[in-house]
XYZ file of C-alpha atoms in Angstrom:
128
model
C 0.000 0.000 0.000
C 1.342 3.428 -0.927
C 1.929 6.106 1.688
C 0.992 8.813 -0.809
C -2.351 10.433 -0.084
C -5.069 9.616 -2.581
C -6.103 12.560 -4.711
C -9.647 13.669 -3.931
C -11.937 13.482 -6.963
C -14.356 16.314 -7.683
C -17.380 16.553 -9.908
C -19.187 19.763 -10.779
C -22.893 20.180 -11.461
C -23.483 23.547 -13.046
C -27.037 24.819 -12.865
C -26.764 26.467 -16.286
C -25.589 23.177 -17.864
C -28.466 21.347 -16.198
C -30.949 23.823 -17.683
C -29.198 23.625 -21.060
C -29.184 19.818 -21.274
C -32.227 19.040 -19.090
C -30.281 15.948 -17.985
C -28.108 15.530 -14.888
C -25.731 13.016 -16.467
C -25.223 15.125 -19.602
C -24.666 18.275 -17.522
C -21.959 16.630 -15.405
C -20.276 15.113 -18.479
C -20.269 18.495 -20.232
C -18.658 20.061 -17.178
C -16.003 17.314 -17.100
C -15.241 17.692 -20.806
C -14.851 21.448 -20.339
C -12.387 20.772 -17.527
C -10.284 18.605 -19.861
C -10.633 21.107 -22.720
C -8.812 23.662 -20.601
C -6.026 21.138 -19.866
C -5.665 20.207 -23.549
C -5.367 23.864 -24.576
C -2.603 24.387 -22.003
C -0.751 21.317 -23.293
C -1.028 22.481 -26.914
C 0.285 25.922 -25.912
C 3.199 24.330 -24.075
C 4.127 22.252 -27.146
C 3.931 25.316 -29.396
C 6.098 27.336 -27.001
C 8.738 24.585 -26.841
C 8.720 24.247 -30.628
C 9.118 28.012 -31.031
C 11.823 28.439 -28.382
C 13.864 25.373 -29.304
C 13.085 25.482 -33.040
C 11.976 21.823 -33.067
C 8.938 19.950 -34.332
C 7.145 17.244 -32.354
C 6.286 14.754 -35.072
C 5.120 12.158 -32.536
C 3.113 14.573 -30.373
C 0.410 16.167 -32.526
C -1.552 19.093 -31.162
C -4.829 17.900 -29.712
C -6.782 21.016 -30.758
C -9.350 20.510 -28.049
C -9.938 16.797 -28.647
C -10.208 14.726 -25.478
C -9.730 10.935 -25.356
C -12.226 9.384 -22.903
C -13.921 6.026 -22.627
C -17.361 5.641 -21.091
C -15.768 3.954 -18.086
C -13.341 6.851 -17.591
C -16.143 9.408 -17.765
C -18.250 7.435 -15.280
C -15.330 7.241 -12.847
C -14.205 10.863 -13.238
C -17.681 12.345 -12.896
C -18.502 10.280 -9.782
C -21.891 9.496 -11.304
C -21.814 5.928 -9.982
C -23.627 4.717 -13.063
C -23.077 2.272 -15.896
C -21.131 2.901 -19.082
C -24.458 2.778 -20.957
C -25.908 5.578 -18.805
C -22.819 7.689 -19.479
C -23.101 7.002 -23.201
C -26.757 8.093 -23.142
C -25.589 11.380 -21.586
C -22.881 11.714 -24.247
C -25.442 11.005 -26.987
C -27.692 13.714 -25.583
C -24.810 16.209 -25.807
C -24.093 15.071 -29.371
C -27.766 15.413 -30.392
C -27.869 18.926 -28.955
C -24.705 19.881 -30.841
C -22.855 20.725 -27.625
C -20.011 18.293 -28.356
C -18.524 16.434 -31.321
C -17.167 12.885 -31.335
C -14.680 11.157 -33.612
C -12.516 8.060 -33.799
C -8.761 8.424 -33.393
C -7.664 9.779 -36.802
C -4.084 8.552 -36.373
C -4.524 5.095 -34.840
C -7.378 3.212 -36.525
C -7.363 0.303 -34.019
C -7.842 2.674 -31.065
C -11.552 2.486 -30.226
C -11.458 5.134 -27.456
C -13.707 7.975 -28.617
C -12.427 11.509 -28.814
C -14.667 14.410 -27.856
C -14.501 18.124 -28.511
C -16.724 20.672 -26.784
C -18.316 23.059 -29.266
C -17.317 26.051 -27.159
C -18.892 28.754 -29.320
C -22.218 26.907 -29.469
C -22.212 26.250 -25.707
C -21.493 29.938 -25.101
C -24.290 31.017 -27.466
C -26.773 28.639 -25.860
C -25.996 29.872 -22.337
């Protein structure tokens, strides 16, 4: 057993996302995807800064451009929803139907079945 303290998980339920989606699961998933969108943007900026400063190209580390790799199981665990993968996927499908997020397969690794999601930030902002 490790002596390191376990990191406390957090999940956010935003009232405006709940009104927007009319679904608790979808609202929490949208909040979680927005959290990761911010992290992805920071990582892309870091890569661009390193490339600019050191005059190098990262051929093996493409910019993510807001795309987040998450399985249904990962989303269920991260959001603390305590629900099945199918329930999470219903929430994801609701967000897709509403145009709040986009989903794609990994464009670089065809055998990778983990979906990638991108929050449609402008649309979310307009809808709020």
